[in-house]
mmCIF file of C-alpha atoms in Angstrom:
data_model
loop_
_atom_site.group_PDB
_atom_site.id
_atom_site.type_symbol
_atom_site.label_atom_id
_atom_site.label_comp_id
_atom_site.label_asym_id
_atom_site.label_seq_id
_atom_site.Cartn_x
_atom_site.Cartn_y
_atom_site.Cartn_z
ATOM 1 C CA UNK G 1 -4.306 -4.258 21.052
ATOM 2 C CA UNK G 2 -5.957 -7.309 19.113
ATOM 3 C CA UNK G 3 -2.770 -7.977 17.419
ATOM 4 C CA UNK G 4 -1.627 -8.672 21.211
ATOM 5 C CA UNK G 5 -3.851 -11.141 21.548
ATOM 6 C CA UNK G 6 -3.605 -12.553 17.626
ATOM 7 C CA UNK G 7 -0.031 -12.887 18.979
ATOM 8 C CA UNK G 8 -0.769 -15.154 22.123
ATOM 9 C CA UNK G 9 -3.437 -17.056 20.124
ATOM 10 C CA UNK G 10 -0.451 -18.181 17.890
ATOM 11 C CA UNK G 11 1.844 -18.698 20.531
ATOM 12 C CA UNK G 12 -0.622 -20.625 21.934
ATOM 13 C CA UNK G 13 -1.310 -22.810 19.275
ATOM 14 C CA UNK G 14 2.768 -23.240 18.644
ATOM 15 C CA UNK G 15 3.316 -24.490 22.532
ATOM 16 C CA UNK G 16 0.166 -26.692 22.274
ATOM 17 C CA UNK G 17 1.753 -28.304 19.122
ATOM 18 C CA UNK G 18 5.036 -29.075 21.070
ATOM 19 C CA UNK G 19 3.260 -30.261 24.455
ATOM 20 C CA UNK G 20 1.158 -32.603 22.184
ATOM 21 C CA UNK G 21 4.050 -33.777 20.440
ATOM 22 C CA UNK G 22 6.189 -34.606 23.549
ATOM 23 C CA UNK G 23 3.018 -36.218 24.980
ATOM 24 C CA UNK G 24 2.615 -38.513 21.557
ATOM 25 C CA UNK G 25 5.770 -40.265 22.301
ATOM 26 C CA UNK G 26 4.480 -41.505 25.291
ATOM 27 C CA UNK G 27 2.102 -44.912 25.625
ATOM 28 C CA UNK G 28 -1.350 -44.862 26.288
ATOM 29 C CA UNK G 29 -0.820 -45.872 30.024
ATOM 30 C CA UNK G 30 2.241 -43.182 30.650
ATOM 31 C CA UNK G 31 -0.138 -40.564 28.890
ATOM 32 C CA UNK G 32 -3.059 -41.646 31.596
ATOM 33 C CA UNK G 33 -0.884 -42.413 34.500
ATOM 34 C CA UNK G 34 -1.480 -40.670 37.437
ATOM 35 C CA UNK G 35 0.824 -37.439 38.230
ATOM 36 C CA UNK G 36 0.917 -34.307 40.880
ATOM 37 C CA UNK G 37 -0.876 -32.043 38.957
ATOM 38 C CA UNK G 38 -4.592 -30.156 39.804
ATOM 39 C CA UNK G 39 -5.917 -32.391 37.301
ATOM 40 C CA UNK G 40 -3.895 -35.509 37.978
ATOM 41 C CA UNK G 41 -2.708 -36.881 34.658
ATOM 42 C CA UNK G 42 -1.509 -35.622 31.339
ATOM 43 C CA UNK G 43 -4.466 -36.846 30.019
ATOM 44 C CA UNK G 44 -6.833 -35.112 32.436
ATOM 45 C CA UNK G 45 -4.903 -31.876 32.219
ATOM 46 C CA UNK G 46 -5.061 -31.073 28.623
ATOM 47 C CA UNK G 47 -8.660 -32.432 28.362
ATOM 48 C CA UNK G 48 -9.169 -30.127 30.965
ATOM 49 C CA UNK G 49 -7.706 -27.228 29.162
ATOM 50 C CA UNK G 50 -9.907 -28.317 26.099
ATOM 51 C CA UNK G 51 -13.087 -28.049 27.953
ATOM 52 C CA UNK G 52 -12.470 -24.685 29.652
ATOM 53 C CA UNK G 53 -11.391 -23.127 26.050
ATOM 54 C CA UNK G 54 -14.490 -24.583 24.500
ATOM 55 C CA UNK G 55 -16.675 -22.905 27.237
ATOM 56 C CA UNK G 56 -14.665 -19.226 27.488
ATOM 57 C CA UNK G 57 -15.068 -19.841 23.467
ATOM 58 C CA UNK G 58 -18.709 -20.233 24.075
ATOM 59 C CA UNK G 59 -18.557 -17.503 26.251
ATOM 60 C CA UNK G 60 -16.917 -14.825 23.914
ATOM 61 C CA UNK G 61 -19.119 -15.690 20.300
ATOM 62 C CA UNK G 62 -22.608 -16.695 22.144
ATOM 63 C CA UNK G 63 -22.981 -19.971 20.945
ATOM 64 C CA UNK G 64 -24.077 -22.425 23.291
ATOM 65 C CA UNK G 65 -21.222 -25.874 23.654
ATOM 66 C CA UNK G 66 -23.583 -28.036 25.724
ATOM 67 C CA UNK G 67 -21.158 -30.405 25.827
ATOM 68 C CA UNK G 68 -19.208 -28.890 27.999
ATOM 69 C CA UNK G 69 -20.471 -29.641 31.186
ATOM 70 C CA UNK G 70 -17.752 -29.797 34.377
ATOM 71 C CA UNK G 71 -14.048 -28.968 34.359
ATOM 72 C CA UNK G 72 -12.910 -32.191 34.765
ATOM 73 C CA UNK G 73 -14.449 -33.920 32.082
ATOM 74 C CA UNK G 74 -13.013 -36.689 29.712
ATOM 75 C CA UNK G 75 -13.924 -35.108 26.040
ATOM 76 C CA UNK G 76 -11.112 -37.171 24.282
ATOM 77 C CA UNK G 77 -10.096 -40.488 25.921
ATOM 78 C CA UNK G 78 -7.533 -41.382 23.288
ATOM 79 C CA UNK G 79 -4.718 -39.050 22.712
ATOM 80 C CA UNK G 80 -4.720 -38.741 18.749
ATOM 81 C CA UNK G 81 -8.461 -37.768 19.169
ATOM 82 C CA UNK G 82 -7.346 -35.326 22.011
ATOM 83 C CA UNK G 83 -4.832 -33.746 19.522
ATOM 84 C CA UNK G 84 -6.731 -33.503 16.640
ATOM 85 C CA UNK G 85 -9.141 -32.001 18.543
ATOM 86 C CA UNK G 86 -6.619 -29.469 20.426
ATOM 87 C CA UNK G 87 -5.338 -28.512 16.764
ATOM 88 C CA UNK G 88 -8.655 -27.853 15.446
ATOM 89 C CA UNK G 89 -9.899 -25.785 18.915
ATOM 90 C CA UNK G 90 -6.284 -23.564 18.341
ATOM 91 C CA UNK G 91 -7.332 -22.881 15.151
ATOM 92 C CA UNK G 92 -10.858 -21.742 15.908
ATOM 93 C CA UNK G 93 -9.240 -19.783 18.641
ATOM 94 C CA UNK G 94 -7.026 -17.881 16.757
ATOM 95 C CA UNK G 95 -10.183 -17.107 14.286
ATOM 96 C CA UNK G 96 -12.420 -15.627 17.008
ATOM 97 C CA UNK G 97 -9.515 -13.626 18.540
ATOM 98 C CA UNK G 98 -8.459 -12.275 14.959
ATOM 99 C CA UNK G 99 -12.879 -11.443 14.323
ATOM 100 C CA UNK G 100 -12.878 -9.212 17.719
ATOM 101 C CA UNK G 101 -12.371 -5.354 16.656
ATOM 102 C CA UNK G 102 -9.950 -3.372 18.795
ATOM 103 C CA UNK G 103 -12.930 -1.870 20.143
ATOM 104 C CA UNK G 104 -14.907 -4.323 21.424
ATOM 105 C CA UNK G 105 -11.858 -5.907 23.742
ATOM 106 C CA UNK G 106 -12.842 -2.897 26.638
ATOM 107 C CA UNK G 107 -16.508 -4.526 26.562
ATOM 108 C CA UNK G 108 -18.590 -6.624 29.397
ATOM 109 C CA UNK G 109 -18.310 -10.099 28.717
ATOM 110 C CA UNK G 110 -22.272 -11.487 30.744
ATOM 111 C CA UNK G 111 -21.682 -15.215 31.307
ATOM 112 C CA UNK G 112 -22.545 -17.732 33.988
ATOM 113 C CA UNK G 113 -19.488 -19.877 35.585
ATOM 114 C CA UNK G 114 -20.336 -23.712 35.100
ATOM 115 C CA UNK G 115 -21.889 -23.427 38.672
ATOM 116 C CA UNK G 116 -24.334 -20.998 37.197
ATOM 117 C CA UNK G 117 -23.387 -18.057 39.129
ATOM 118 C CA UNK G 118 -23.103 -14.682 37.037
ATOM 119 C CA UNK G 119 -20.376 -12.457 36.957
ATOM 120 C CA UNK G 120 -19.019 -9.715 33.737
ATOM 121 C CA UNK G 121 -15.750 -9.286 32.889
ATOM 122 C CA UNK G 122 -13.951 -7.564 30.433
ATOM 123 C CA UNK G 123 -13.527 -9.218 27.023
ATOM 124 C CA UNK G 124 -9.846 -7.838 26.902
ATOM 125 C CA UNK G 125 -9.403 -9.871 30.641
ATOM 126 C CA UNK G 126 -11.490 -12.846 29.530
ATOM 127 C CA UNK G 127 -8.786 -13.248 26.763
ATOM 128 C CA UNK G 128 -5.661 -12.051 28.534
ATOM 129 C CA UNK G 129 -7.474 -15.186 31.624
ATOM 130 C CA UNK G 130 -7.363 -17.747 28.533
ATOM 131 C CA UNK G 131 -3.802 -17.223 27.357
ATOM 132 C CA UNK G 132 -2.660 -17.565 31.117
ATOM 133 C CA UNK G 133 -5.156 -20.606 31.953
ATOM 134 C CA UNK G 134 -3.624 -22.435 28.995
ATOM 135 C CA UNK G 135 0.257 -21.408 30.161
ATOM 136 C CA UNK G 136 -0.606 -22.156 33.698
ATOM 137 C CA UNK G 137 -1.719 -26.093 32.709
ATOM 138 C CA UNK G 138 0.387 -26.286 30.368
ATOM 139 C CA UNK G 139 3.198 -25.965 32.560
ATOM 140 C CA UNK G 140 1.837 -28.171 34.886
ATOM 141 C CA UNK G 141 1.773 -30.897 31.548
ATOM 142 C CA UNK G 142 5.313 -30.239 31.010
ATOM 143 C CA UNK G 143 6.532 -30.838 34.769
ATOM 144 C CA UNK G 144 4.256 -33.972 34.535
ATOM 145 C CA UNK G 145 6.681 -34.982 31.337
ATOM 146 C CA UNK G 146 9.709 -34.128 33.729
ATOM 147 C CA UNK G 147 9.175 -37.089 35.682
ATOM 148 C CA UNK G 148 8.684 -39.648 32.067
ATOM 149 C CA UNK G 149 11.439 -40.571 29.817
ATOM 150 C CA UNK G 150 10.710 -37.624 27.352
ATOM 151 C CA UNK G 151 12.821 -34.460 27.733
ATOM 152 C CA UNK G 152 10.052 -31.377 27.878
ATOM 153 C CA UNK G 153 10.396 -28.824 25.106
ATOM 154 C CA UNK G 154 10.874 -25.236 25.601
ATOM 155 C CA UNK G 155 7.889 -23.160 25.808
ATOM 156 C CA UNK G 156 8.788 -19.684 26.517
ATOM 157 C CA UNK G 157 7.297 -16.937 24.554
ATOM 158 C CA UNK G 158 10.188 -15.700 23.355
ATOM 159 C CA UNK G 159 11.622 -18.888 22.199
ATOM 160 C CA UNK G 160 8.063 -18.471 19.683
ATOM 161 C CA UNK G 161 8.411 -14.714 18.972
ATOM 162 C CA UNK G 162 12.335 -15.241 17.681
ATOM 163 C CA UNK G 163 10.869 -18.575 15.696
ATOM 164 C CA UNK G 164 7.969 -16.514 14.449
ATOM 165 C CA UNK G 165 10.704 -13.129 13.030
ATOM 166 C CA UNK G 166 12.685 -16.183 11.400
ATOM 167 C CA UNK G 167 10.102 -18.124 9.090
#
């Protein structure tokens, strides 16, 4: 079951990589612009998706990110920060996903929500909630590049797991 989740963690890290880089050929003010999107910018949606992976990372290995206060927090005004950061995070992801034994993935994950209320879930739905946060902005990122001059890259898993079988 972990290597399910060693799998998403990498296809995770491979569709970050090619969001980023279609975002990088964008300026600084077409990166920031405002767009229909929860989080209304490129900018605010992937330092959006940094911030809620820092805190469900927080979360899952019990080590406080007090940094990470609200949702909608600016961590990483400029982009190359933003993506050095998202490359390191994807990294550290993949790490903590790879460290949790098969067993532990059916037990209660205790945390508080940012607005302090407490719920448990399990760790196995915590992760599978992390893969499909980062899809679910992500894909709101690459309709956001639909309407710039840069053609959106593909993202679909399968487009990873048949690049994955061939390197």
């Amino acid at each position: 079951m972990n290597s399910y989740f060693s799998s998403l963690a990498r296809y995770n890290a491979w569709a970050n990589r090619r969001i980023y880089a279609a975002v990088g050929e964008l300026t600084p003010g077409e990166i920031a612009a405002p767009r229909i999107g929860f989080f209304p910018s490129l900018l605010k949606t992937l330092n959006h998706l940094i911030v809620a992976d820092r805190i469900w990372l927080s979360r899952l290995t019990a080590i406080a990110d007090p940094e990470m206060k609200t949702l909608d927090q600016i961590v990483w005004a400029d982009f190359a920060a933003l993506a050095t950061a998202r490359e390191g995070l994807d990294a550290r992801i993949l790490a903590v996903v790879q460290a949790i034994p098969d067993q532990r993935l059916s037990e209660i994950l205790h945390y508080k929500t940012t607005a302090g209320i407490a719920h448990e879930t399990p760790i196995s739905l915590v992760l599978g909630h992390m893969f499909n946060h980062q899809t679910h902005h992500r894909g709101q990122a690459h309709g956001m590049l639909s309407g710039t001059q840069i053609a959106p890259p593909s993202l679909d898993l399968i487009a990873f797991l048949r690049e994955e079988q061939t390197s």
